[in-house]
Amino acid sequence: MYESELPQAARASELCVIGAGYVGLTSAAGLAALGHRVRVVEADPERLATLERGELPIFEPGLSELVSDLRAAGRLSFTGAISAVAGASVALLCVGTPPRTDGDPDLRQLAEAAAGVARNATGDLVAVVKSTVPPGTCDAIQLICDAHAPDAVRVTVASNPEFLRESRALEDFMNPDRVVVGGPAPAARRVRDLYPREWRILVTDRRSAELIKYASNTFLAIKISYANEIAALCEHLGADAGAVLEGTGLDPRVGSQFLRPGPGFGGSCLGKDLSGLIAVADAVGLEARVARAAREVNGWARARVVEKLERAVGDLDGARIAILGLAFKPGTDDVRDSPALDVIAALAQRGARVTASDPLAGAVDPAIERFDDPYEAASGADAVAVLTAWPQFAALDPIALGSAMRGDAVVDAVGVVDAGRFQAAGLEVLGIDRGTPGAFHPVILRPLEWTLA
Ligand SMILES: NC(=O)c1ccc[n+]([C@@H]2O[C@H](COP(=O)([O-])OP(=O)(O)OC[C@H]3O[C@@H](n4cnc5c(N)ncnc54)[C@H](O)[C@@H]3O)[C@@H](O)[C@H]2O)c1
């Protein structure tokens, strides 16, 4: 069924994917659907057991069905043994590169996986780094592979960064804007041939490919921070940030995506890659000033939610606050670097008692009192903050919410609440994208003073 609907790879190959997370599982299923035979190696025994039971350790729309079809067709399999690399012509490294406290990513999973791949290669092999890494990493991974590959086996490292978005990972993988491949010519050609000929494929050197990923995610982070700064300006000026940003984004040179205010960007990638780019720039003596400003504004965007809650309830010490939304965005279970976690930590530090509800989010600190039902989470709350734009929260019944709450303030940081209906139900809605109509900061009259004098 998937074959008849999809384009096929330029050349079908035996592949091995290392790491069964968001990127590894999606890439493995996508590549198998494109006609390859794929073995996935997963080191975490719990994740592997889940996969062997026919379940997925993560949630991505459509992925579970595709994985089970491909397994049944014998095109996709899972193992814990790195020896599964034997016989493969390409191994895709999709392991985690989590942030360290100094901003550099932790590349230990990658170094270990590369050594394992090289040791188990039985013929010439291309080791493709799909994980997001600082420029120059593939050169270092090449040295690791050279040191571990058996004599007479050549392992060539190529870069093929992944651009999928969580919550639509499979759709993105199968319909990419571009595929970026970096590496020496024969290896790069082999990576290019993993994908259909009709896809837009940019071939370059390894460092440029690595930097394209950092530069792309940094730009998206900058856009979000810019939207948050403009939204704050709108609030002071009594302007409507929704309209201002829509009007700005309609210029195709600007574009409307990622130009929405919110509680700041989160997830496993944007913050990590932004910090990674800053760290790389530092290392070569550049300051990455725009990227640094975007990071600073993001911290401030999260803090702004706490400020709004404080303004709404007076004193946070002893206040009860319900947080609706823990995942960093709707459609995913991922809570890595989610703004909600920072907001909750700041509220708890100021003495608030926090409850939370999210339809899908994975495990969070067990100290967070969590409810499946958002109305239960809001029971007795002085204020509610909506931090993830789940459709369930857009459909909240303001009358039921108001009667569950003790207070009446709803901080809508993601712009999903129908403010008119909520206000009609007696709730006070504090958005982050709208100033008070008619509010006019006196200081903006300054340029007019001398004109009118
Ligand atoms: N998540 C995203 O949206 C996304 C998008 C684009 C790029 N990336 C990048 O892709 C990489 C992977 O991200 P992710 O979100 O899929 O990570 P993840 O943490 O969800 O998955 C990584 C998986 O690799 C496994 N693993 C680690 N070492 C291993 C080894 N030696 N052998 C076998 N398995 C091993 C881990 O157990 C884990 O299951 C990161 O560099 C990330 O920055 C992520």
Coordinates of C-alpha atoms and ligand atoms in Angstrom, one line a residue:
M1 CA 0.0 0.0 0.0
Y2 CA 2.7 2.5 0.9
E3 CA 4.7 1.5 -2.2
S4 CA 2.0 2.4 -4.7
E5 CA 1.6 5.9 -3.1
L6 CA 5.2 6.8 -2.6
P7 CA 8.2 7.7 -4.8
Q8 CA 11.0 5.1 -4.5
A9 CA 14.7 5.5 -3.6
A10 CA 17.1 6.0 -6.5
R11 CA 18.8 2.7 -5.5
A12 CA 17.5 0.3 -2.8
S13 CA 20.1 -0.7 -0.2
E14 CA 20.6 -2.6 3.0
L15 CA 20.6 0.0 5.7
C16 CA 21.3 0.1 9.4
V17 CA 19.9 2.9 11.6
I18 CA 21.5 3.5 15.0
G19 CA 19.1 4.9 17.6
A20 CA 15.3 4.5 17.7
G21 CA 14.2 7.9 18.8
Y22 CA 12.2 10.5 16.9
V23 CA 14.7 10.8 14.2
G24 CA 15.9 7.2 14.0
L25 CA 12.4 5.6 14.0
T26 CA 11.0 8.1 11.5
S27 CA 14.0 7.8 9.2
A28 CA 14.0 4.0 9.5
A29 CA 10.3 3.7 8.6
G30 CA 10.6 6.4 5.9
L31 CA 13.6 4.8 4.3
A32 CA 12.0 1.3 4.4
A33 CA 8.9 2.8 2.8
L34 CA 11.1 4.2 0.1
G35 CA 12.3 0.7 -0.8
H36 CA 15.3 -0.1 1.5
R37 CA 15.6 -2.9 3.9
V38 CA 16.4 -1.4 7.3
R39 CA 17.7 -2.9 10.6
V40 CA 17.4 -0.6 13.6
V41 CA 19.8 -0.9 16.5
E42 CA 18.6 0.5 19.8
A43 CA 20.8 0.4 22.9
D44 CA 18.2 1.1 25.5
P45 CA 16.8 -2.3 26.6
E46 CA 13.4 -0.7 27.7
R47 CA 13.0 1.0 24.3
L48 CA 14.0 -2.1 22.5
A49 CA 11.5 -4.3 24.5
T50 CA 8.7 -1.8 23.6
L51 CA 9.6 -2.0 19.9
E52 CA 9.8 -5.8 20.1
R53 CA 6.3 -5.9 21.5
G54 CA 5.1 -4.0 18.4
E55 CA 4.7 -0.7 20.3
L56 CA 6.5 2.6 19.8
P57 CA 8.4 4.4 22.6
I58 CA 7.4 7.8 21.2
F59 CA 4.3 9.2 19.6
E60 CA 4.3 10.5 16.0
P61 CA 1.1 10.5 13.9
G62 CA 1.0 7.6 11.4
L63 CA 4.3 6.1 12.5
S64 CA 3.0 3.2 14.5
E65 CA 0.9 1.9 11.6
L66 CA 3.7 2.3 9.1
V67 CA 6.2 0.6 11.3
S68 CA 3.9 -2.4 11.8
D69 CA 3.2 -2.7 8.1
L70 CA 6.9 -2.6 7.3
R71 CA 7.8 -5.1 9.9
A72 CA 5.1 -7.5 8.6
A73 CA 6.5 -7.0 5.1
G74 CA 10.0 -8.0 6.4
R75 CA 11.5 -4.6 5.5
L76 CA 12.1 -3.2 9.0
S77 CA 13.5 -5.0 12.1
F78 CA 14.8 -4.0 15.5
T79 CA 17.7 -5.4 17.5
G80 CA 20.0 -4.4 20.4
A81 CA 23.0 -5.8 18.7
I82 CA 25.4 -3.4 16.9
S83 CA 26.6 -6.5 14.9
A84 CA 23.5 -5.9 12.8
V85 CA 25.7 -3.4 10.9
A86 CA 27.3 -6.4 9.1
G87 CA 26.3 -6.5 5.5
A88 CA 24.9 -2.9 5.4
S89 CA 26.2 -0.5 2.8
V90 CA 25.0 2.6 4.8
A91 CA 24.6 3.1 8.5
L92 CA 22.7 6.2 9.7
L93 CA 23.6 7.5 13.1
C94 CA 20.5 8.9 14.7
V95 CA 21.6 9.0 18.4
G96 CA 21.0 11.8 20.8
T97 CA 23.3 14.9 21.1
P98 CA 21.9 16.4 24.3
P99 CA 23.0 19.8 25.5
R100 CA 25.7 20.1 28.2
T101 CA 25.6 22.9 30.7
D102 CA 28.3 24.9 28.7
G103 CA 26.1 25.0 25.6
D104 CA 28.2 22.4 23.7
P105 CA 26.3 19.2 22.8
D106 CA 27.3 16.0 24.4
L107 CA 28.7 13.8 21.6
R108 CA 29.5 10.7 23.6
Q109 CA 26.5 8.7 22.2
L110 CA 27.7 9.6 18.7
A111 CA 31.3 8.7 19.3
E112 CA 30.3 5.3 20.8
A113 CA 27.8 4.5 18.0
A114 CA 30.4 5.5 15.3
A115 CA 33.0 3.2 16.9
G116 CA 30.5 0.4 17.0
V117 CA 29.5 0.9 13.4
A118 CA 33.1 0.9 12.2
R119 CA 34.0 -2.2 14.2
N120 CA 31.1 -4.2 12.8
A121 CA 31.4 -3.1 9.1
T122 CA 32.1 -6.0 6.9
G123 CA 32.5 -4.1 3.6
D124 CA 32.9 -0.5 2.5
L125 CA 30.3 1.5 4.3
V126 CA 29.1 5.0 4.5
A127 CA 28.4 6.2 8.1
V128 CA 25.9 8.9 7.8
V129 CA 25.6 11.4 10.7
K130 CA 21.9 12.4 10.9
S131 CA 22.2 13.7 14.5
T132 CA 22.6 17.4 14.8
V133 CA 26.3 18.2 15.5
P134 CA 28.6 21.2 15.5
P135 CA 30.6 21.8 12.2
G136 CA 33.7 19.7 12.2
T137 CA 32.2 16.8 14.1
C138 CA 32.0 14.5 11.0
D139 CA 35.8 15.1 10.5
A140 CA 36.4 13.8 14.1
I141 CA 33.9 10.9 13.6
Q142 CA 35.9 10.0 10.5
L143 CA 39.0 9.6 12.7
I144 CA 37.1 7.4 15.1
C145 CA 35.9 5.2 12.2
D146 CA 39.4 5.0 10.8
A147 CA 40.7 3.8 14.1
H148 CA 38.0 1.1 14.6
A149 CA 37.3 -0.2 11.1
P150 CA 38.8 -3.6 10.3
D151 CA 41.7 -3.6 7.9
A152 CA 40.7 -3.6 4.3
V153 CA 37.3 -2.1 5.2
R154 CA 36.8 1.6 4.4
V155 CA 34.2 3.6 6.4
T156 CA 33.5 7.0 5.0
V157 CA 31.6 9.5 7.1
A158 CA 28.9 11.8 5.5
S159 CA 26.6 14.4 6.9
N160 CA 22.9 14.2 6.3
P161 CA 21.2 16.4 8.9
E162 CA 17.5 15.9 9.6
F163 CA 14.9 18.7 9.4
L164 CA 11.8 16.9 10.5
R165 CA 9.5 18.5 13.0
E166 CA 8.1 16.5 15.9
S167 CA 4.3 16.0 15.7
R168 CA 4.6 15.8 11.9
A169 CA 7.8 13.8 11.7
L170 CA 6.8 11.2 9.1
E171 CA 5.0 13.7 6.9
D172 CA 8.1 15.9 6.9
F173 CA 10.5 13.0 6.3
M174 CA 8.4 11.9 3.3
N175 CA 7.9 15.4 1.9
P176 CA 11.1 17.3 2.7
D177 CA 11.7 20.9 1.5
R178 CA 15.3 19.8 0.9
V179 CA 17.7 17.0 1.7
V180 CA 21.2 18.1 2.6
V181 CA 24.1 15.8 2.0
G182 CA 27.7 16.6 2.8
G183 CA 30.7 14.4 2.1
P184 CA 33.3 13.3 -0.4
A185 CA 31.9 12.5 -3.8
P186 CA 31.4 8.8 -3.9
A187 CA 30.0 8.6 -0.3
A188 CA 27.7 11.7 -0.9
R189 CA 26.4 10.0 -4.1
R190 CA 25.5 6.9 -2.1
V191 CA 23.6 9.0 0.5
R192 CA 21.9 10.9 -2.3
D193 CA 20.7 7.6 -3.8
L194 CA 18.9 6.7 -0.6
Y195 CA 16.3 9.2 -1.6
P196 CA 14.0 9.6 -4.6
R197 CA 15.6 11.4 -7.6
E198 CA 12.8 13.9 -7.7
W199 CA 13.5 15.3 -4.2
R200 CA 15.4 18.5 -3.9
I201 CA 18.9 17.4 -2.8
L202 CA 21.7 19.8 -1.9
V203 CA 25.1 18.2 -2.0
T204 CA 28.0 20.0 -0.3
D205 CA 30.9 19.4 2.0
R206 CA 30.5 17.9 5.5
R207 CA 31.1 21.1 7.5
S208 CA 28.7 23.1 5.4
A209 CA 26.0 20.4 5.7
E210 CA 26.5 20.4 9.5
L211 CA 26.3 24.2 9.7
I212 CA 23.1 24.3 7.5
K213 CA 21.3 22.5 10.3
Y214 CA 22.6 24.8 13.0
A215 CA 21.9 27.9 10.9
S216 CA 18.4 26.8 10.1
N217 CA 17.3 26.1 13.7
T218 CA 19.0 29.3 14.9
F219 CA 17.0 31.3 12.4
L220 CA 13.8 29.7 13.5
A221 CA 14.6 30.5 17.1
I222 CA 15.4 34.1 16.2
K223 CA 12.1 34.4 14.4
I224 CA 10.2 33.2 17.5
S225 CA 12.1 35.6 19.8
Y226 CA 11.5 38.4 17.4
A227 CA 7.7 37.7 17.5
N228 CA 7.8 37.7 21.3
E229 CA 9.6 41.0 21.3
I230 CA 7.1 42.6 18.9
A231 CA 4.2 41.1 20.9
A232 CA 5.5 42.8 24.1
L233 CA 5.8 46.1 22.2
C234 CA 2.2 45.7 21.0
E235 CA 1.1 45.1 24.6
H236 CA 2.6 48.4 25.7
L237 CA 1.1 50.3 22.7
G238 CA -2.3 48.8 22.9
A239 CA -1.8 47.1 19.5
D240 CA -2.9 43.7 18.4
A241 CA 0.2 41.5 18.0
G242 CA -1.8 38.9 16.1
A243 CA -2.6 41.4 13.4
V244 CA 0.9 43.1 13.5
L245 CA 2.7 39.8 13.0
E246 CA 0.2 38.5 10.4
G247 CA 0.7 41.7 8.5
T248 CA 4.5 41.4 8.8
G249 CA 4.5 37.7 7.8
L250 CA 2.5 38.2 4.7
D251 CA 5.6 39.7 3.1
P252 CA 7.0 36.5 1.5
R253 CA 10.5 37.8 2.4
V254 CA 9.5 37.4 6.0
G255 CA 7.0 34.5 5.9
S256 CA 4.4 33.8 8.5
Q257 CA 5.7 30.6 10.0
F258 CA 7.3 30.7 13.4
L259 CA 6.2 34.4 13.7
R260 CA 3.8 33.9 16.5
P261 CA 4.3 34.9 20.1
G262 CA 4.1 32.4 22.9
P263 CA 5.8 31.2 26.1
G264 CA 9.1 30.9 24.2
F265 CA 10.5 28.1 22.1
G266 CA 11.2 24.7 23.5
G267 CA 11.8 21.1 22.5
S268 CA 14.9 19.1 22.2
C269 CA 16.3 21.1 19.2
L270 CA 15.9 24.8 18.9
G271 CA 17.5 25.8 22.3
K272 CA 20.2 23.2 22.0
D273 CA 21.2 24.1 18.4
L274 CA 21.1 27.8 19.2
S275 CA 23.4 27.3 22.1
G276 CA 25.5 25.0 20.0
L277 CA 25.9 27.7 17.3
I278 CA 26.8 30.2 20.0
A279 CA 29.4 27.9 21.4
V280 CA 31.0 27.3 18.0
A281 CA 31.1 31.0 17.3
D282 CA 32.7 31.5 20.7
A283 CA 35.3 28.9 19.9
V284 CA 36.4 30.8 16.8
G285 CA 36.3 34.2 18.5
L286 CA 33.0 35.4 17.1
E287 CA 30.2 36.6 19.3
A288 CA 27.0 35.4 17.5
R289 CA 25.2 38.5 18.8
V290 CA 21.9 37.9 17.1
A291 CA 21.7 34.3 18.3
R292 CA 22.6 35.4 21.9
A293 CA 19.8 38.0 21.9
A294 CA 17.3 35.3 20.7
R295 CA 18.3 33.1 23.6
E296 CA 18.0 35.9 26.1
V297 CA 14.6 36.9 24.8
N298 CA 13.5 33.3 25.0
G299 CA 14.3 33.2 28.8
W300 CA 12.4 36.5 29.2
A301 CA 9.4 35.1 27.2
R302 CA 9.1 32.2 29.7
A303 CA 9.5 34.6 32.7
R304 CA 6.8 36.9 31.3
V305 CA 4.2 34.1 31.8
V306 CA 5.2 33.9 35.4
E307 CA 5.0 37.7 35.7
K308 CA 1.5 37.7 34.2
L309 CA 0.4 35.0 36.7
E310 CA 1.8 37.0 39.5
R311 CA 0.0 40.1 38.4
A312 CA -3.2 38.1 38.1
V313 CA -3.1 36.6 41.6
G314 CA -1.2 39.2 43.6
D315 CA 1.1 37.0 45.6
L316 CA 2.2 33.7 44.2
D317 CA 3.2 32.4 47.6
G318 CA 0.4 30.0 48.5
A319 CA -1.5 30.6 45.3
R320 CA -2.9 27.6 43.3
I321 CA -2.0 27.7 39.7
A322 CA -3.2 25.2 37.1
I323 CA -0.9 24.7 34.0
L324 CA -2.7 23.4 30.9
G325 CA 0.0 21.9 28.6
L326 CA 3.3 20.3 29.4
A327 CA 4.5 19.2 25.9
F328 CA 6.6 21.8 24.2
K329 CA 4.0 22.0 21.4
P330 CA 0.7 20.3 20.5
G331 CA 0.8 16.9 18.8
T332 CA 3.8 15.5 20.6
D333 CA 4.5 13.8 23.9
D334 CA 7.9 15.4 24.1
V335 CA 8.6 17.6 27.1
R336 CA 12.3 18.2 26.6
D337 CA 13.1 21.9 27.4
S338 CA 9.4 22.6 27.4
P339 CA 8.6 26.2 28.5
A340 CA 6.0 24.7 30.9
L341 CA 8.7 23.1 32.9
D342 CA 10.5 26.4 33.5
V343 CA 7.3 28.1 34.3
I344 CA 6.3 25.4 36.8
A345 CA 9.8 25.5 38.4
A346 CA 9.6 29.3 38.8
L347 CA 6.1 29.2 40.3
A348 CA 7.1 26.5 42.7
Q349 CA 10.1 28.5 43.7
R350 CA 7.8 31.4 44.6
G351 CA 5.7 29.2 46.8
A352 CA 2.8 28.4 44.4
R353 CA 1.1 25.1 44.4
V354 CA 1.0 23.9 40.8
T355 CA -1.3 21.3 39.2
A356 CA -1.0 20.3 35.5
S357 CA -2.8 18.6 32.7
D358 CA -1.7 17.5 29.2
P359 CA -3.3 15.0 26.9
L360 CA -0.1 13.3 25.7
A361 CA 3.0 14.6 27.5
G362 CA 5.5 12.0 28.6
A363 CA 6.9 11.7 32.2
V364 CA 7.7 14.8 34.1
D365 CA 9.0 15.5 37.6
P366 CA 6.7 13.3 39.8
A367 CA 6.4 16.3 42.2
I368 CA 4.1 17.9 39.6
E369 CA 0.5 17.1 40.5
R370 CA -0.9 15.9 37.2
F371 CA -4.5 15.3 36.1
D372 CA -5.9 13.8 32.9
D373 CA -8.9 16.1 33.1
P374 CA -8.0 19.8 32.7
Y375 CA -11.1 20.8 34.8
E376 CA -9.8 18.7 37.6
A377 CA -6.4 20.3 37.3
A378 CA -8.1 23.7 37.5
S379 CA -10.2 22.8 40.5
G380 CA -9.6 25.4 43.2
A381 CA -7.0 27.2 41.1
D382 CA -6.5 31.0 41.6
A383 CA -5.3 31.2 38.0
V384 CA -4.9 28.9 34.9
A385 CA -2.1 29.2 32.4
V386 CA -2.5 27.6 28.9
L387 CA 1.0 26.8 27.7
T388 CA 0.5 24.3 24.9
A389 CA -1.9 25.0 22.0
W390 CA -3.7 21.7 22.2
P391 CA -7.1 21.7 20.4
Q392 CA -8.6 20.3 23.7
F393 CA -7.7 23.5 25.4
A394 CA -9.1 25.7 22.6
A395 CA -12.4 23.8 23.2
L396 CA -12.5 24.3 26.9
D397 CA -15.9 25.2 28.3
P398 CA -15.3 28.6 30.1
I399 CA -18.4 28.1 32.3
A400 CA -17.2 24.7 33.6
L401 CA -13.7 26.0 34.0
G402 CA -14.8 29.1 35.9
S403 CA -16.9 27.1 38.3
A404 CA -14.0 24.7 38.9
M405 CA -11.6 27.6 39.7
R406 CA -11.4 29.6 42.8
G407 CA -10.1 32.7 41.0
D408 CA -10.9 34.0 37.6
A409 CA -7.6 34.7 35.7
V410 CA -6.7 32.7 32.6
V411 CA -3.2 33.4 31.1
D412 CA -3.4 32.3 27.5
A413 CA 0.2 32.2 26.4
V414 CA -0.5 30.3 23.2
G415 CA -3.5 32.3 21.9
V416 CA -6.0 29.4 21.7
V417 CA -8.7 30.7 24.1
D418 CA -11.8 32.4 22.7
A419 CA -11.4 35.6 24.8
G420 CA -14.9 36.8 24.2
R421 CA -16.6 33.6 25.4
F422 CA -14.3 33.4 28.4
Q423 CA -15.0 37.0 29.4
A424 CA -18.7 36.5 28.9
A425 CA -18.3 33.6 31.4
G426 CA -16.8 36.0 34.0
L427 CA -13.1 35.0 33.4
E428 CA -10.3 37.5 32.9
V429 CA -8.2 36.5 30.0
L430 CA -4.6 37.7 29.9
G431 CA -3.1 37.0 26.5
I432 CA 0.4 37.7 25.5
D433 CA -0.4 39.0 22.1
R434 CA -2.8 41.8 22.7
G435 CA -2.5 45.1 24.5
T436 CA -5.4 46.6 26.4
P437 CA -7.5 48.5 23.7
G438 CA -7.0 52.2 24.1
A439 CA -3.9 51.8 26.2
F440 CA -1.3 54.3 25.2
H441 CA 2.1 54.5 26.7
P442 CA 2.7 58.3 27.3
V443 CA 6.3 58.0 26.2
I444 CA 5.3 57.4 22.6
L445 CA 4.0 61.0 22.5
R446 CA 7.6 62.3 22.8
P447 CA 8.4 62.7 19.1
L448 CA 5.2 64.7 18.8
E449 CA 5.9 67.1 21.6
W450 CA 8.1 69.4 19.6
T451 CA 5.9 69.1 16.5
L452 CA 2.8 70.2 18.4
A453 CA 4.6 72.8 20.5
Ligands
LIG1 N1 13.7 15.3 17.7 C1 13.7 16.1 16.7 O1 12.7 16.8 16.3 C2 14.9 16.2 15.8 C3 14.8 16.8 14.5 C4 16.0 16.9 13.8 C5 17.2 16.5 14.3 N2 17.3 16.0 15.6 C6 18.6 15.5 16.0 O2 18.6 14.1 15.9 C7 19.3 13.5 16.9 C8 18.4 12.4 17.6 O3 17.3 13.1 18.2 P1 16.1 12.3 18.8 O4 15.1 13.3 19.2 O5 15.6 11.3 17.8 O6 16.8 11.6 20.1 P2 16.3 10.5 21.0 O7 17.0 10.8 22.3 O8 14.7 10.5 21.0 O9 16.8 9.2 20.4 C9 18.1 8.7 20.4 C10 18.1 7.2 20.5 O10 19.4 6.7 20.3 C11 19.6 5.6 21.2 N3 21.0 5.4 21.3 C12 22.0 6.1 21.9 N4 23.2 5.6 21.7 C13 23.0 4.5 21.0 C14 23.9 3.5 20.5 N5 25.2 3.5 20.7 N6 23.4 2.4 19.8 C15 22.1 2.4 19.6 N7 21.2 3.3 20.1 C16 21.7 4.3 20.8 C17 18.9 6.1 22.5 O11 18.7 5.1 23.4 C18 17.7 6.7 21.9 O12 16.6 5.8 21.8 C19 19.8 14.6 17.8 O13 21.1 15.0 17.5 C20 18.8 15.7 17.5 O14 19.3 17.0 17.8 C21 16.1 15.8 16.3

